[in-house]
Short mmCIF file of C-alpha atoms in Angstrom, two decimals:
data_model
loop_
_atom_site.label_atom_id
_atom_site.label_comp_id
_atom_site.label_asym_id
_atom_site.label_seq_id
_atom_site.Cartn_x
_atom_site.Cartn_y
_atom_site.Cartn_z
CA MET A 352 127.59 86.78 86.26
CA ARG A 353 124.63 88.12 84.98
CA PRO A 354 123.12 90.80 86.79
CA ILE A 355 119.21 90.60 85.88
CA PRO A 356 118.60 87.79 88.52
CA PHE A 357 119.92 89.88 91.29
CA LEU A 358 118.05 92.76 90.26
CA LEU A 359 115.30 91.07 89.87
CA ALA A 360 114.99 89.87 93.84
CA ILE A 361 114.07 93.56 94.90
CA PRO A 362 110.96 93.77 93.20
CA VAL A 363 109.93 90.12 93.45
CA LEU A 364 110.74 89.90 96.84
CA GLY A 365 109.49 93.11 97.66
CA PHE A 366 106.11 92.47 96.37
CA CYS A 367 106.06 89.13 98.24
CA ALA A 368 106.45 90.71 101.32
CA VAL A 369 103.53 93.00 101.14
CA ILE A 370 101.81 89.89 100.22
CA GLN A 371 102.62 88.30 103.18
CA SER A 372 101.94 91.19 105.32
CA SER A 373 98.73 92.51 104.20
CA VAL A 374 97.35 89.01 102.80
CA ILE A 375 98.95 85.81 103.98
CA SER A 376 99.18 86.87 107.77
CA ARG A 377 95.37 87.55 107.75
CA MET A 378 94.63 84.07 107.20
CA PRO A 379 96.18 82.02 109.91
CA LEU A 380 95.49 78.43 110.77
CA PHE A 381 94.82 78.05 114.37
CA ASN A 382 98.42 80.02 115.18
CA GLY A 383 100.31 79.08 112.24
CA LYS A 384 101.01 81.14 109.13
CA ALA A 385 102.27 80.47 105.74
CA ASP A 386 105.82 81.90 104.90
CA LEU A 387 105.46 83.38 101.19
CA LEU A 388 109.25 84.65 101.41
CA LEU A 389 110.33 81.25 102.21
CA LEU A 390 108.39 79.39 99.72
CA VAL A 391 109.70 81.85 96.94
CA VAL A 392 113.20 81.71 98.21
CA ILE A 393 113.37 77.97 97.82
CA ALA A 394 111.61 77.52 94.54
CA TRP A 395 114.39 80.17 93.43
CA THR A 396 116.93 77.91 94.77
CA LEU A 397 115.78 74.89 93.12
CA TYR A 398 115.81 75.99 89.68
CA PRO A 399 118.79 73.93 88.10
CA LYS A 400 120.51 77.26 86.55
CA VAL A 401 119.87 79.40 89.65
CA ASP A 402 123.35 81.11 90.64
CA SER A 403 121.73 84.05 92.63
CA ALA A 404 120.13 81.71 95.66
CA TRP A 405 122.36 83.22 98.39
CA PHE A 406 121.66 86.86 97.04
CA TRP A 407 117.81 85.88 97.24
CA ALA A 408 117.89 84.47 100.89
CA GLY A 409 119.87 87.95 102.04
CA VAL A 410 116.98 90.15 100.39
CA ALA A 411 114.16 87.99 101.72
CA GLY A 412 115.76 88.24 105.22
CA PHE A 413 116.24 91.90 104.92
CA ALA A 414 112.11 92.15 103.53
CA GLY A 415 111.22 90.10 106.28
CA MET A 416 113.15 92.19 108.77
CA LEU A 417 111.43 95.46 107.79
CA ILE A 418 107.98 93.78 107.90
CA SER A 419 108.20 91.91 111.00
CA ALA A 420 108.86 93.15 114.79
CA LEU A 421 111.05 89.84 115.62
CA PRO A 422 114.68 90.77 116.31
CA PRO A 423 117.07 91.61 113.05
CA GLY A 424 118.82 88.68 112.01
CA VAL A 425 115.96 86.18 112.64
CA TYR A 426 114.60 85.76 109.05
CA LEU A 427 118.06 86.30 107.43
CA ALA A 428 119.49 83.41 109.40
CA GLY A 429 116.69 81.35 108.92
CA TYR A 430 116.80 81.97 105.04
CA LEU A 431 120.25 81.50 104.76
CA ILE A 432 119.71 77.98 106.39
CA ALA A 433 116.75 77.02 104.32
CA VAL A 434 118.51 77.79 101.04
CA GLY A 435 121.78 75.80 102.30
CA LEU A 436 119.40 72.74 102.85
CA ALA A 437 117.66 73.47 99.47
CA LEU A 438 121.25 73.74 97.59
CA PHE A 439 121.84 70.19 99.52
CA LEU A 440 118.78 68.81 98.63
CA LYS A 441 118.94 70.03 94.85
CA ARG A 442 121.80 67.54 94.52
CA TYR A 443 119.95 64.30 95.41
CA LEU A 444 116.69 65.10 94.50
CA TRP A 445 117.44 66.76 91.32
CA LYS A 446 115.16 64.43 89.25
CA VAL A 447 112.40 65.04 91.37
CA PRO A 448 112.15 68.97 91.95
CA LEU A 449 108.96 68.90 93.66
CA LEU A 450 109.61 66.49 96.02
CA ALA A 451 112.82 68.48 96.75
CA MET A 452 110.39 71.57 96.83
CA ILE A 453 108.46 70.17 99.57
CA THR A 454 110.98 68.60 101.50
CA ALA A 455 113.00 71.62 101.54
CA VAL A 456 109.85 73.97 102.51
CA ILE A 457 109.11 71.19 105.77
CA LEU A 458 112.81 71.91 106.61
CA GLY A 459 112.99 75.13 106.14
CA CYS A 460 109.84 75.90 107.96
CA VAL A 461 111.02 73.93 111.12
CA VAL A 462 114.28 75.88 111.06
CA ILE A 463 112.61 79.38 111.05
CA HIS A 464 110.33 78.43 113.60
CA VAL A 465 112.81 76.91 115.70
CA ILE A 466 114.97 80.22 115.66
CA SER A 467 111.84 82.22 116.45
CA TYR A 468 111.23 80.03 119.00
CA ILE A 469 114.65 80.34 120.85
CA VAL A 470 114.77 84.50 120.32
CA VAL A 471 111.25 84.76 121.32
CA SER A 472 111.95 82.78 124.49
CA LEU A 473 115.30 84.38 125.11
CA GLN A 474 113.27 87.65 125.25
CA GLN A 475 110.98 86.69 127.54
CA GLY A 476 113.19 85.25 129.78
CA GLN A 477 111.28 81.80 129.94
CA LEU A 478 110.14 78.76 127.59
CA LEU A 479 107.17 78.88 125.63
CA PRO A 480 105.30 75.92 126.19
CA VAL A 481 106.58 73.46 123.30
CA ASN A 482 103.27 71.65 123.15
CA ILE A 483 101.32 74.53 122.32
CA VAL A 484 103.95 75.87 119.70
CA ILE A 485 104.29 72.54 118.10
CA ASN A 486 100.54 71.73 118.21
CA LEU A 487 99.14 75.23 117.38
CA VAL A 488 101.92 77.17 115.19
CA LEU A 489 104.50 74.58 113.89
CA ILE A 490 101.97 71.88 112.66
CA PRO A 491 99.57 74.35 111.01
CA GLY A 492 102.16 76.58 109.63
CA LEU A 493 103.86 73.58 108.19
CA LEU A 494 100.38 72.29 106.47
CA LEU A 495 99.90 76.06 105.21
CA ASN A 496 103.42 75.95 103.55
CA VAL A 497 103.36 72.76 102.14
CA LEU A 498 99.71 73.82 100.26
CA LEU A 499 101.42 76.60 98.71
CA ALA A 500 104.82 74.83 97.78
CA THR A 501 103.53 73.53 94.56
CA PRO A 502 101.62 76.72 93.03
CA VAL A 503 104.88 78.68 94.10
CA TYR A 504 106.90 76.40 92.65
CA ALA A 505 105.50 76.49 89.39
CA LEU A 506 105.36 80.32 88.97
CA LEU A 507 108.63 80.83 90.47
CA ARG A 508 109.96 77.54 87.88
CA ASP A 509 108.42 79.96 84.84
CA LEU A 510 109.93 82.84 86.03
CA ALA A 511 113.58 81.28 86.54
CA GLY A 512 113.09 79.85 83.10
CA TRP A 513 112.58 83.04 81.44
CA ILE A 514 115.35 84.65 83.10
CA TYR A 515 117.49 81.30 82.56
CA PRO A 516 116.48 80.23 78.99
CA GLU A 517 117.20 76.46 78.08
CA GLU A 518 120.27 76.44 75.66
CA ILE A 519 119.60 74.80 72.05
CA ILE A 520 122.55 73.16 70.60
CA ASP A 521 122.41 71.75 67.42
CA ASP A 522 124.30 68.93 66.54
CA PHE A 523 125.46 68.38 62.74
CA MET B 962 27.44 99.09 11.95
CA LYS B 963 27.57 102.60 14.02
CA SER B 964 24.57 101.91 15.96
CA ASN B 965 25.94 98.24 16.83
CA HIS B 966 29.13 99.60 17.94
CA SER B 967 26.91 102.81 20.04
CA LEU B 968 24.93 99.76 21.54
CA GLN B 969 27.51 97.24 22.70
CA THR B 970 29.49 100.03 24.29
CA SER B 971 26.27 101.10 26.02
CA VAL B 972 25.52 97.45 27.68
CA ILE B 973 29.03 97.57 28.61
CA ILE B 974 29.01 101.01 30.56
CA ILE B 975 25.40 99.82 32.04
CA LEU B 976 27.11 96.45 32.99
CA ALA B 977 30.15 98.19 34.57
CA VAL B 978 27.91 100.82 36.60
CA GLY B 979 25.60 97.82 37.78
CA LEU B 980 28.57 95.79 39.15
CA ILE B 981 29.71 98.44 41.01
CA ALA B 982 26.25 99.22 42.47
CA LEU B 983 26.04 95.64 43.74
CA ALA B 984 29.70 95.93 44.51
CA LEU B 985 29.35 99.04 46.94
CA SER B 986 25.99 97.78 48.20
CA GLY B 987 27.33 94.40 49.14
CA PHE B 988 25.64 92.02 47.10
CA LEU B 989 28.78 90.69 45.45
CA ASN B 990 30.69 90.06 48.62
CA PRO B 991 30.30 86.46 48.96
CA LEU B 992 31.58 86.04 45.14
CA ILE B 993 34.05 88.72 45.90
CA LYS B 994 35.28 86.26 48.80
CA ILE B 995 35.25 83.17 47.07
CA THR B 996 37.02 84.98 44.08
CA LEU B 997 39.88 86.23 46.32
CA SER B 998 40.24 83.06 48.62
CA PRO B 999 42.68 81.14 46.66
CA PHE B 1000 44.83 84.39 45.90
CA ILE B 1001 44.93 85.10 49.31
CA GLY B 1002 46.16 81.80 50.16
CA ALA B 1003 48.73 81.21 47.72
CA GLN B 1004 50.35 85.10 48.84
CA THR B 1005 49.88 83.72 52.43
CA TRP B 1006 51.81 80.52 51.66
CA ILE B 1007 54.76 82.44 49.49
CA SER B 1008 54.85 85.17 52.23
CA GLU B 1009 55.79 82.47 54.86
CA ARG B 1010 58.26 80.75 52.72
CA TYR B 1011 59.81 83.97 51.96
CA ARG B 1012 60.08 84.98 55.72
CA VAL B 1013 61.99 81.57 56.36
CA VAL B 1014 64.39 81.95 53.77
CA GLN B 1015 64.78 85.66 54.85
CA THR B 1016 65.40 84.43 58.43
CA TYR B 1017 67.70 81.77 57.50
CA LEU B 1018 69.56 83.81 55.02
CA ASN B 1019 70.09 86.63 57.89
CA ALA B 1020 70.60 84.34 60.65
CA PRO B 1021 74.61 84.61 60.94
CA ALA B 1022 74.21 88.76 61.13
CA ASP B 1023 71.46 88.24 63.93
CA VAL B 1024 73.36 85.72 66.00
CA ALA B 1025 76.77 87.73 65.61
CA LEU B 1026 74.79 90.78 67.03
CA MET B 1027 73.09 88.74 69.68
CA ARG B 1028 76.56 87.25 70.39
CA GLN B 1029 78.26 90.88 71.02
CA ARG B 1030 75.21 92.08 73.03
CA ILE B 1031 75.60 89.16 75.51
CA SER B 1032 79.17 89.96 75.85
CA GLU B 1033 78.66 93.61 76.21
CA LEU B 1034 76.01 92.60 78.87
CA GLU B 1035 78.23 90.16 80.77
CA SER B 1036 80.87 93.18 80.99
CA GLU B 1037 78.52 95.62 82.32
CA ASN B 1038 77.43 93.02 84.65
CA ALA B 1039 80.70 92.00 85.85
CA ARG B 1040 81.84 95.80 86.05
CA LEU B 1041 78.12 96.34 88.28
CA GLN B 1042 79.26 93.25 90.52
CA VAL B 1043 82.93 95.10 91.15
CA GLN B 1044 81.17 98.43 91.83
CA ILE B 1045 78.70 96.57 94.24
CA VAL B 1046 81.48 94.97 96.28
CA GLU B 1047 83.61 98.24 96.32
CA LEU B 1048 80.76 99.98 97.44
CA GLN B 1049 79.89 97.55 100.23
CA ASN B 1050 83.23 98.10 101.00
CA GLN B 1051 82.75 101.73 101.50
CA VAL B 1052 79.74 101.17 103.34
CA SER B 1053 81.28 99.15 105.82
CA GLU B 1054 84.23 101.50 106.19
CA ALA B 1055 81.55 103.89 106.51
CA GLN B 1056 80.04 102.09 109.30
CA VAL B 1057 83.37 101.47 111.23
CA LEU B 1058 84.33 105.25 110.74
CA ALA B 1059 81.16 106.29 111.96
CA SER B 1060 81.24 103.78 115.22
CA LEU B 1061 84.78 105.37 115.78
CA VAL B 1062 83.51 108.87 115.58
CA ALA B 1063 80.91 108.12 118.44
CA PHE B 1064 83.45 106.73 120.34
CA ALA B 1065 85.70 110.12 120.21
CA ARG B 1066 82.85 112.17 120.78
CA ALA B 1067 81.90 110.34 124.06
CA HIS B 1068 85.38 109.96 125.04
CA SER B 1069 86.28 113.59 124.15
CA GLU B 1070 89.28 113.99 126.71
CA ASN B 1071 91.46 112.42 124.32
CA GLN B 1072 92.57 113.51 120.90
CA TYR B 1073 92.85 110.98 118.20
CA ILE B 1074 93.89 110.39 114.60
CA ALA B 1075 92.55 107.30 112.84
CA GLY B 1076 94.79 104.94 110.86
CA GLN B 1077 94.03 102.07 108.54
CA VAL B 1078 95.57 98.35 109.73
CA ILE B 1079 97.29 97.41 106.23
CA GLY B 1080 99.18 94.16 107.74
CA TYR B 1081 99.88 91.85 110.32
CA ASP B 1082 103.10 90.55 111.53
CA PRO B 1083 104.34 87.56 109.65
CA SER B 1084 105.66 85.49 112.81
CA PRO B 1085 103.28 83.51 114.60
CA PHE B 1086 104.69 83.98 117.99
CA ILE B 1087 104.35 87.51 118.02
CA HIS B 1088 101.09 89.82 117.42
CA TYR B 1089 101.66 93.08 115.83
CA ILE B 1090 99.78 94.96 113.43
CA ILE B 1091 100.79 97.75 110.94
CA ILE B 1092 98.82 101.08 110.33
CA ASN B 1093 99.25 103.61 107.56
CA ARG B 1094 100.06 106.61 109.92
CA GLY B 1095 103.76 107.61 110.95
CA SER B 1096 105.75 110.42 112.46
CA ASP B 1097 104.60 112.62 109.90
CA ASP B 1098 101.15 112.42 111.18
CA GLY B 1099 102.42 113.17 114.78
CA LEU B 1100 102.39 109.61 116.28
CA ARG B 1101 105.04 108.83 119.07
CA ARG B 1102 106.22 105.81 120.20
CA GLY B 1103 104.27 104.27 123.33
CA MET B 1104 100.86 106.18 122.04
CA PRO B 1105 98.09 104.12 123.12
CA VAL B 1106 95.75 102.62 120.14
CA VAL B 1107 92.41 101.77 120.87
CA THR B 1108 89.02 100.93 118.65
CA ALA B 1109 85.50 101.60 119.77
CA GLN B 1110 85.42 98.36 121.37
CA GLY B 1111 88.37 99.26 123.69
CA LEU B 1112 92.45 98.79 124.12
CA VAL B 1113 93.85 97.45 121.10
CA GLY B 1114 97.66 97.95 121.74
CA GLN B 1115 100.21 100.18 121.68
CA ILE B 1116 102.57 101.68 119.22
CA SER B 1117 106.28 100.29 119.25
CA ALA B 1118 108.15 101.17 116.23
CA LEU B 1119 107.36 103.46 113.48
CA THR B 1120 108.42 105.38 110.34
CA SER B 1121 107.53 108.34 108.55
CA ALA B 1122 104.13 106.90 107.03
CA ALA B 1123 103.65 103.83 109.30
CA ALA B 1124 103.36 102.29 112.62
CA ARG B 1125 103.79 99.17 114.12
CA VAL B 1126 101.42 98.56 116.89
CA GLN B 1127 102.14 95.57 119.76
CA LEU B 1128 98.76 94.07 120.23
CA ILE B 1129 97.81 93.42 123.84
CA THR B 1130 97.59 89.68 122.91
CA ASP B 1131 101.53 89.58 122.26
CA ALA B 1132 103.15 87.62 124.91
CA LYS B 1133 105.55 90.33 125.77
CA SER B 1134 102.71 92.67 126.24
CA ALA B 1135 102.11 93.90 130.10
CA VAL B 1136 99.04 96.26 130.77
CA ASN B 1137 98.23 97.19 134.40
CA VAL B 1138 94.38 96.71 134.66
CA HIS B 1139 91.42 97.07 137.30
CA LEU B 1140 88.72 94.89 137.40
CA GLN B 1141 85.65 96.76 138.07
CA GLN B 1142 83.20 94.64 140.50
CA ALA B 1143 85.78 93.26 142.11
CA ASP B 1144 87.83 96.54 142.65
CA THR B 1145 91.12 95.18 142.78
CA ASP B 1146 94.11 95.53 140.24
CA ALA B 1147 95.54 93.25 138.22
CA VAL B 1148 98.34 92.39 135.39
CA LEU B 1149 96.98 91.88 132.05
CA ARG B 1150 99.48 89.19 129.70
CA GLY B 1151 99.35 88.16 126.25
CA GLN B 1152 99.96 84.41 125.59
CA ILE B 1153 101.33 82.95 122.31
CA THR B 1154 97.81 81.65 121.32
CA ALA B 1155 96.52 85.23 121.19
CA ASP B 1156 94.57 84.78 124.12
CA ILE B 1157 94.91 87.07 127.42
CA GLY B 1158 95.12 86.43 131.04
CA LEU B 1159 95.09 88.21 134.24
CA GLU B 1160 97.81 87.58 136.51
CA LYS B 1161 98.94 88.82 140.29
CA ILE B 1162 95.22 89.04 141.18
CA PRO B 1163 95.37 89.00 144.92
CA GLN B 1164 93.81 86.09 146.85
CA SER B 1165 91.41 88.02 149.02
CA ALA B 1166 90.18 89.68 145.74
CA ASN B 1167 86.32 88.37 144.93
CA VAL B 1168 86.51 87.81 140.80
CA ARG B 1169 83.85 86.50 139.39
CA ALA B 1170 82.98 85.61 135.56
CA GLY B 1171 81.59 88.62 133.79
CA ASP B 1172 84.09 90.64 135.67
CA LEU B 1173 84.69 94.21 133.54
CA ILE B 1174 88.43 94.98 132.85
CA LEU B 1175 89.50 98.43 132.59
CA THR B 1176 92.99 99.81 132.14
CA SER B 1177 93.98 101.21 135.69
CA GLY B 1178 96.47 103.81 134.21
CA LEU B 1179 99.30 102.38 136.68
CA GLY B 1180 102.73 102.32 135.32
CA GLY B 1181 101.88 105.45 133.17
CA ASN B 1182 101.66 103.13 130.01
CA PHE B 1183 97.94 103.64 129.40
CA PRO B 1184 95.30 105.85 130.17
CA PRO B 1185 93.14 104.52 132.81
CA ASN B 1186 89.43 103.73 132.08
CA LEU B 1187 90.25 102.13 128.67
CA VAL B 1188 87.75 98.76 128.19
CA ILE B 1189 89.84 95.80 127.36
CA GLY B 1190 87.56 92.85 128.16
CA GLN B 1191 85.54 90.33 130.57
CA VAL B 1192 86.82 87.71 132.48
CA THR B 1193 85.46 84.32 131.64
CA THR B 1194 87.08 82.01 134.09
CA VAL B 1195 88.82 82.38 137.52
CA ARG B 1196 91.67 79.85 138.82
CA LYS B 1197 92.03 80.32 142.43
CA LEU B 1198 94.28 77.83 144.36
CA ASP B 1199 94.95 78.20 148.04
CA TYR B 1200 98.93 77.18 147.70
CA GLU B 1201 99.58 79.54 145.14
CA LEU B 1202 100.25 83.78 145.84
CA PHE B 1203 97.70 84.96 143.27
CA GLN B 1204 94.73 84.22 141.61
CA THR B 1205 94.80 83.81 137.44
CA ALA B 1206 91.68 84.36 135.16
CA GLU B 1207 91.05 84.15 131.77
CA VAL B 1208 89.78 87.00 129.60
CA GLN B 1209 87.46 87.66 126.69
CA PRO B 1210 88.87 90.85 124.93
CA ALA B 1211 86.16 93.35 123.94
CA VAL B 1212 88.16 93.85 120.33
CA ASP B 1213 88.30 91.24 117.90
CA PHE B 1214 92.03 91.03 116.91
CA ASN B 1215 91.26 89.34 113.98
CA GLN B 1216 88.89 91.83 112.47
CA LEU B 1217 90.82 94.86 113.22
CA GLU B 1218 90.38 97.63 109.88
CA ILE B 1219 90.47 100.94 111.20
CA VAL B 1220 91.87 101.95 114.61
CA LEU B 1221 92.50 105.16 116.91
CA VAL B 1222 95.63 106.55 118.09
CA ILE B 1223 95.17 108.78 121.16
CA VAL B 1224 97.84 111.38 120.41
CA ASN B 1225 97.53 113.53 123.47
CA PHE B 1226 98.86 110.91 125.65
CA ARG B 1227 102.58 110.12 126.19
CA PRO B 1228 103.73 106.93 128.37
CA VAL B 1229 105.34 107.86 131.62
CA ASP B 1230 108.91 106.33 132.14
CA ILE B 1231 109.02 105.53 135.47
CA LEU B 1232 112.18 103.23 135.52
CA PRO B 1233 114.33 106.04 137.29
CA LEU B 1234 112.10 106.03 140.24
CA ILE B 1235 112.37 102.48 140.66
CA PRO B 1236 115.06 101.86 143.11
CA ALA B 1237 118.06 99.59 141.90
CA PRO B 1238 118.45 96.26 143.58
CA GLY B 1239 120.58 96.93 146.54
CA GLN B 1240 119.51 100.81 146.90
#
């Protein structure tokens, strides 16, 4: 197992966490926000040769925990589940990776929002209004994440291609 | 023979002197003009053609020079544009700081430390900001955070160089407030949509739109008389125990750049004074 993909997780996801906190979080759509860490982790997972997806999910969860006031473990659990879903989709949608990316982003976003909703509701001792959460938080967040999915996927595919170069087999 | 030669020489000298005299006196000008004009025309024509050929031969060098100059000017223009943007940002920051200084001078009973907002919480369910001041700057958990417009929130967590501030728009935030015109107390709560509302307004209170909302100081979490906002709508139903109201905050929470932390206020923990149920 090569160490470079694991070592690369820390600077890449650390940089993404900074961008998420200082830039992305300042551009909400209604009350929904894009999740750059989720997009990066899913895009990394969907590259065919990647074997460090779970590690990247763990680092992203830790980075999310540092920049957010949500209880520890929310982002970690969310990203681990999202990576699991992405690995499952990779098996069946490996011929259409962009479709797999968008599907995984939608599912991952829903998972993280559901976990956050449950945790915040438990903290407050009452359920948050579901119609407001869906209309003003979940759907705008999904839209922003889907919009960013394609460029993030393209960037991470290039990075993964550089880390995991294609093998050239000479047939004589 | 000798005399013929002398005569010829004399005639030539006389003719030459005569011509010079005529030329100097201007009598020969028309003749000179007629004689020289074809030569001048030919010289002009040749000179113009030479200039065309010279321009054609020198064109590549001139074009390259001009292109280089254009490129230099474009890069200089871009550099100046960046400088303009930076200076405009500095002007805007200076204006914010000036308003904060004016606020601090007007409320000199408190001590303040300014902090720059460097991030927002990525979760859409909670409302926190991160500032670039921490425990090394004398900040402590629970210190109130304000701007020149009014109350922003309270420090909820911090490291040595940064602090996380819970905004009053957060759903878990609760601030004891006083309605100035109605002269009554209430509780201000944040909502998931980043709006804020008043709860626990007594039914007997006469609350109207436009009523100014200030912190009351009750509970010991915030100092009194910090501006929060104004009442926009009031909901009063006879079958409910309390009135509720919507609030227009004085602070624009989407445009926070620099905030002040009140460092000489420590929140009071009144939990030990609250009797436990059954006592």
